[in-house]
Amino acid sequence: MTQHPTRRDLLTTAACAATLGLPSSGLAAGGGRALYGSCVKLSALDAEPDYAAEIVKRCQLVVPEGALKWADLRPSRERFDFTDADRLAAFAGRHGMRLRGHTLAWYGAMPDWPEAITSRAEAERELVRHIETVASRYVGLVASWDVVNEAVADRPKDASDLRSFVWTRTLGPDYIPIAFRAAASADPLARLVLNEYDIECADERSVMRRAVLLNLLRSLRDKGVPIHGVGLQGHLHGDRPIDRAGLQNFLVQVRAMGLDVLVTELDVIDDKLPADVATRDAKAAEIARTFLTTIAEVTPPSAVLTWGISDRHTWVPQWFKREDGMPNRPLPLDAAMRPKPLMSVVEQFARASA
Ligand code: G3I
């Protein structure tokens, strides 16, 4: 029978993490460079010692790829299953790392049962109950939560177009303040983040997505909603240039609201890059450097996380398989855990050194 860590175990490790001088907020703890982290595939953590070794060697932050999503946590309306999330929390505590919480409200990875929710009162009750139960469990361990993930419509029709899913259907845009307030009440220590993707390019869609996000942030600020940061996921496309001026203009306005900036899911989608590995790796590193430099010229990101640490485990082929059939190479380490040029770029902005 696997011995799962008790809540006391988890909190003890939090105290331990704190004595290690790890920052409480996930902010860069001096030295200028941001904390570095990666999403973790739990099945690989146990089965692959070389994978686990790189995570331990390089990361100050870890985020579960799925274990804190509704689909994993909530097999039914009555049940919470913290097995995998607790395993990663215990791993993080053993190695003096902090957790990122991903994610308390997202259209993705939702189980079926919330679709039966129809009334506003029932929706608010279920959303708040979920957030209070989950966020309060990891107080002191989670440096920052993606309270709401990908709130903006994928292709916004106008500058207020939010993604439609169970919480917008039942609560409208109010689900966002409700979620942040519930998270702040459940975990007063964690930094609370709104996390978004595809806002870094110059195409019309990216520009509109930035506009929606900025309007949303302003609305939350005007309502006095407890939000501390914006997460730029950073799933960069190797063939799509970074809109340096547009992104910096956006970031200046985010900083003017007093919000932290985090890079939360960096990788480079290389399906349209050349087949030659050296060329592809160099181009991937270059676009990541442009992205991180563009951000850092406005404000040093408080954390830089990649969405995986090795090409051995990446989501990218789920959606962006290469036509030539060659494996994607989106991450800082190759499938054999060898550092690539992208790792050198990440190390310039975050403490990812071996
Ligand atoms: O665990 C089940 C397995 O039992 C089943 O046999 C299999 C069959 O499909 O599915 C497995 O679940 C998959 C899960 O990953 C675990 O591997 C889901 O189908 C699959 O949809 C899920 O994909 C994840 C996706 O989010 C949706 O949750 C990706 O691994 C993960 O990398 C991706 O991460 C997202 C971030 O959360 C948000 N930003 C974008 C990013 C990339 O899409």
Coordinates of C-alpha atoms in Angstrom, one line a residue, residues 76-301:
S76 CA -17.0 12.4 -9.6
R77 CA -18.9 15.3 -8.0
E78 CA -18.4 13.7 -4.6
R79 CA -14.8 12.7 -4.9
F80 CA -11.4 14.5 -4.8
D81 CA -8.4 12.3 -5.8
F82 CA -5.2 14.0 -4.6
T83 CA -3.0 10.9 -5.1
D84 CA -0.8 12.2 -7.9
A85 CA -0.8 15.8 -6.8
D86 CA 0.3 14.8 -3.3
R87 CA 3.1 12.6 -4.9
L88 CA 4.5 15.6 -6.7
A89 CA 4.1 17.8 -3.6
A90 CA 6.1 15.3 -1.6
F91 CA 8.7 15.0 -4.3
A92 CA 9.0 18.8 -4.4
G93 CA 9.3 19.0 -0.6
R94 CA 12.0 16.3 -0.5
H95 CA 14.1 18.4 -3.0
G96 CA 13.4 21.8 -1.6
M97 CA 11.3 22.9 -4.6
R98 CA 8.1 24.9 -4.7
L99 CA 5.0 23.9 -6.7
R100 CA 3.1 25.8 -9.3
G101 CA -0.6 25.0 -9.2
H102 CA -2.1 24.4 -12.6
T103 CA -5.1 25.0 -12.8
L104 CA -8.2 25.8 -10.8
A105 CA -10.5 26.9 -13.6
W106 CA -10.0 25.9 -17.2
Y107 CA -12.2 24.7 -20.1
G108 CA -9.7 21.9 -20.8
A109 CA -9.4 18.6 -19.0
M110 CA -12.8 18.9 -17.4
P111 CA -14.7 15.7 -16.4
D112 CA -18.2 15.2 -17.7
W113 CA -20.2 15.7 -14.5
P114 CA -20.0 19.5 -14.3
E115 CA -21.9 19.7 -17.6
A116 CA -25.0 18.8 -15.6
I117 CA -24.7 22.0 -13.6
T118 CA -27.4 24.5 -14.7
S119 CA -28.1 27.1 -12.1
R120 CA -25.8 30.0 -11.1
A121 CA -26.0 29.1 -7.4
E122 CA -25.1 25.5 -8.0
A123 CA -22.2 26.6 -10.3
E124 CA -20.8 29.0 -7.8
R125 CA -21.1 26.5 -5.0
E126 CA -19.2 23.8 -7.0
L127 CA -16.5 26.1 -8.3
V128 CA -15.8 27.7 -4.9
R129 CA -15.9 24.3 -3.2
H130 CA -13.3 22.9 -5.6
I131 CA -11.0 25.9 -5.3
E132 CA -11.2 26.1 -1.5
T133 CA -10.7 22.3 -1.1
V134 CA -7.8 22.1 -3.5
A135 CA -6.0 25.4 -2.8
S136 CA -6.2 25.1 1.0
R137 CA -4.5 21.6 0.8
Y138 CA -1.2 23.0 -0.5
V139 CA -0.9 26.2 1.4
G140 CA 2.8 27.0 1.9
L141 CA 3.8 24.6 -0.9
V142 CA 2.4 26.3 -3.9
A143 CA 4.3 29.4 -4.9
S144 CA 1.7 30.5 -7.4
W145 CA -1.6 29.2 -8.8
D146 CA -2.9 29.4 -12.4
V147 CA -6.2 30.3 -10.9
V148 CA -7.8 30.8 -14.3
N149 CA -6.2 29.3 -17.5
E150 CA -6.9 30.4 -21.0
A151 CA -9.9 32.6 -20.3
V152 CA -9.7 34.3 -23.7
A153 CA -11.6 32.9 -26.7
D154 CA -9.3 31.1 -29.0
R155 CA -10.2 33.5 -31.9
P156 CA -11.8 36.5 -30.2
K157 CA -14.5 38.2 -32.2
D158 CA -14.1 41.4 -30.2
A159 CA -12.1 42.7 -27.2
S160 CA -14.3 41.1 -24.6
D161 CA -14.7 37.7 -26.1
L162 CA -14.1 35.0 -23.5
R163 CA -13.9 31.2 -24.0
S164 CA -17.3 29.6 -23.5
F165 CA -17.5 26.6 -21.1
V166 CA -19.5 25.5 -18.1
W167 CA -18.5 28.4 -15.9
T168 CA -19.2 31.1 -18.4
R169 CA -22.5 29.4 -19.4
T170 CA -23.6 29.5 -15.7
L171 CA -21.8 32.4 -14.2
G172 CA -20.8 34.6 -17.1
P173 CA -17.4 36.4 -16.8
D174 CA -18.1 36.6 -13.0
Y175 CA -16.5 33.1 -12.7
I176 CA -13.1 34.8 -12.9
P177 CA -13.5 37.1 -9.9
I178 CA -15.3 34.3 -8.0
A179 CA -12.3 32.0 -8.7
F180 CA -9.7 34.5 -7.7
R181 CA -11.5 35.5 -4.5
A182 CA -12.0 31.8 -3.5
A183 CA -8.3 31.1 -4.2
A184 CA -7.2 34.1 -2.1
S185 CA -9.4 33.0 0.7
A186 CA -8.1 29.4 0.6
D187 CA -4.4 30.2 0.2
P188 CA -3.4 33.8 1.3
L189 CA 0.3 33.0 0.6
A190 CA 0.2 31.9 -3.1
R191 CA 0.6 34.4 -5.9
L192 CA -2.6 34.3 -8.0
V193 CA -2.1 34.2 -11.8
L194 CA -4.2 34.5 -14.9
N195 CA -2.5 32.3 -17.5
E196 CA -2.8 32.7 -21.3
Y197 CA -1.4 31.6 -24.6
D198 CA -0.8 32.9 -28.2
I199 CA -0.4 36.6 -27.2
E200 CA 3.2 37.1 -28.4
C201 CA 2.9 37.5 -32.2
A202 CA 1.9 40.2 -34.6
D203 CA -1.0 38.4 -36.4
E204 CA -4.5 39.8 -36.0
R205 CA -5.5 37.0 -33.7
S206 CA -2.6 37.5 -31.3
V207 CA -3.2 41.3 -31.2
M208 CA -6.9 40.7 -30.4
R209 CA -6.1 38.1 -27.8
R210 CA -3.7 40.6 -26.1
A211 CA -6.5 43.2 -26.2
V212 CA -9.0 40.9 -24.6
L213 CA -6.5 39.9 -21.9
L214 CA -5.7 43.5 -21.1
N215 CA -9.4 44.5 -20.9
L216 CA -9.9 41.5 -18.6
L217 CA -7.0 42.5 -16.3
R218 CA -8.2 46.1 -16.1
S219 CA -11.7 44.9 -15.2
L220 CA -10.4 42.6 -12.5
R221 CA -8.2 45.5 -11.1
D222 CA -11.2 47.9 -11.1
K223 CA -13.2 45.3 -9.1
G224 CA -10.4 45.0 -6.6
V225 CA -10.0 41.3 -7.4
P226 CA -6.9 39.7 -5.7
I227 CA -4.7 38.9 -8.7
H228 CA -0.9 39.1 -8.6
G229 CA 0.4 38.1 -12.0
V230 CA 0.0 37.2 -15.6
G231 CA 1.3 33.9 -17.0
L232 CA 2.5 34.0 -20.6
Q233 CA 2.5 30.4 -21.5
G234 CA 5.0 30.8 -24.3
H235 CA 4.2 27.9 -26.6
L236 CA 6.2 29.6 -29.3
H237 CA 5.9 28.7 -33.0
G238 CA 9.3 28.5 -34.6
D239 CA 7.9 30.0 -37.8
R240 CA 6.0 32.9 -36.3
P241 CA 8.1 36.0 -35.4
I242 CA 7.7 37.6 -31.9
D243 CA 5.9 41.0 -32.0
R244 CA 8.5 42.8 -29.9
A245 CA 6.8 46.2 -29.9
G246 CA 3.3 44.8 -29.4
L247 CA 4.3 42.4 -26.7
Q248 CA 6.3 45.1 -24.9
N249 CA 3.5 47.6 -25.1
F250 CA 1.2 45.0 -23.5
L251 CA 3.8 44.2 -20.8
V252 CA 4.2 47.9 -19.9
Q253 CA 0.5 48.1 -19.3
V254 CA 0.5 44.9 -17.2
R255 CA 3.4 46.2 -15.1
A256 CA 1.6 49.5 -14.7
M257 CA -1.2 47.5 -12.9
G258 CA 1.5 46.2 -10.5
L259 CA 1.3 42.6 -11.8
D260 CA 4.1 40.1 -11.9
V261 CA 5.0 38.5 -15.3
L262 CA 5.7 34.7 -15.4
V263 CA 6.7 32.6 -18.4
T264 CA 4.7 29.4 -17.5
E265 CA 4.9 26.9 -20.3
L266 CA 7.8 27.7 -22.7
D267 CA 8.5 25.4 -25.5
V268 CA 9.1 25.9 -29.3
I269 CA 6.7 24.2 -31.7
D270 CA 9.0 23.2 -34.5
D271 CA 6.7 21.5 -37.0
K272 CA 7.4 24.2 -39.6
L273 CA 11.2 24.5 -38.9
P274 CA 13.8 22.8 -41.1
A275 CA 14.4 19.1 -40.7
D276 CA 18.2 19.5 -40.1
V277 CA 18.5 19.1 -36.3
A278 CA 21.3 21.6 -35.8
T279 CA 19.5 24.2 -37.8
R280 CA 16.2 23.5 -36.1
D281 CA 17.6 23.7 -32.6
A282 CA 19.4 27.0 -33.4
K283 CA 16.2 28.5 -34.8
A284 CA 14.2 27.3 -31.8
A285 CA 16.8 28.8 -29.4
E286 CA 16.7 32.1 -31.3
I287 CA 13.0 32.6 -31.1
A288 CA 13.0 31.7 -27.4
R289 CA 15.8 34.2 -26.9
T290 CA 13.8 36.9 -28.7
F291 CA 10.8 36.1 -26.6
L292 CA 12.6 36.2 -23.2
T293 CA 14.6 39.3 -24.1
T294 CA 11.5 41.1 -25.2
I295 CA 9.9 40.4 -21.8
A296 CA 13.1 41.1 -19.8
E297 CA 13.6 44.5 -21.4
V298 CA 10.3 45.5 -19.7
T299 CA 10.5 43.4 -16.6
P300 CA 12.5 40.3 -15.5
P301 CA 10.0 37.4 -15.4

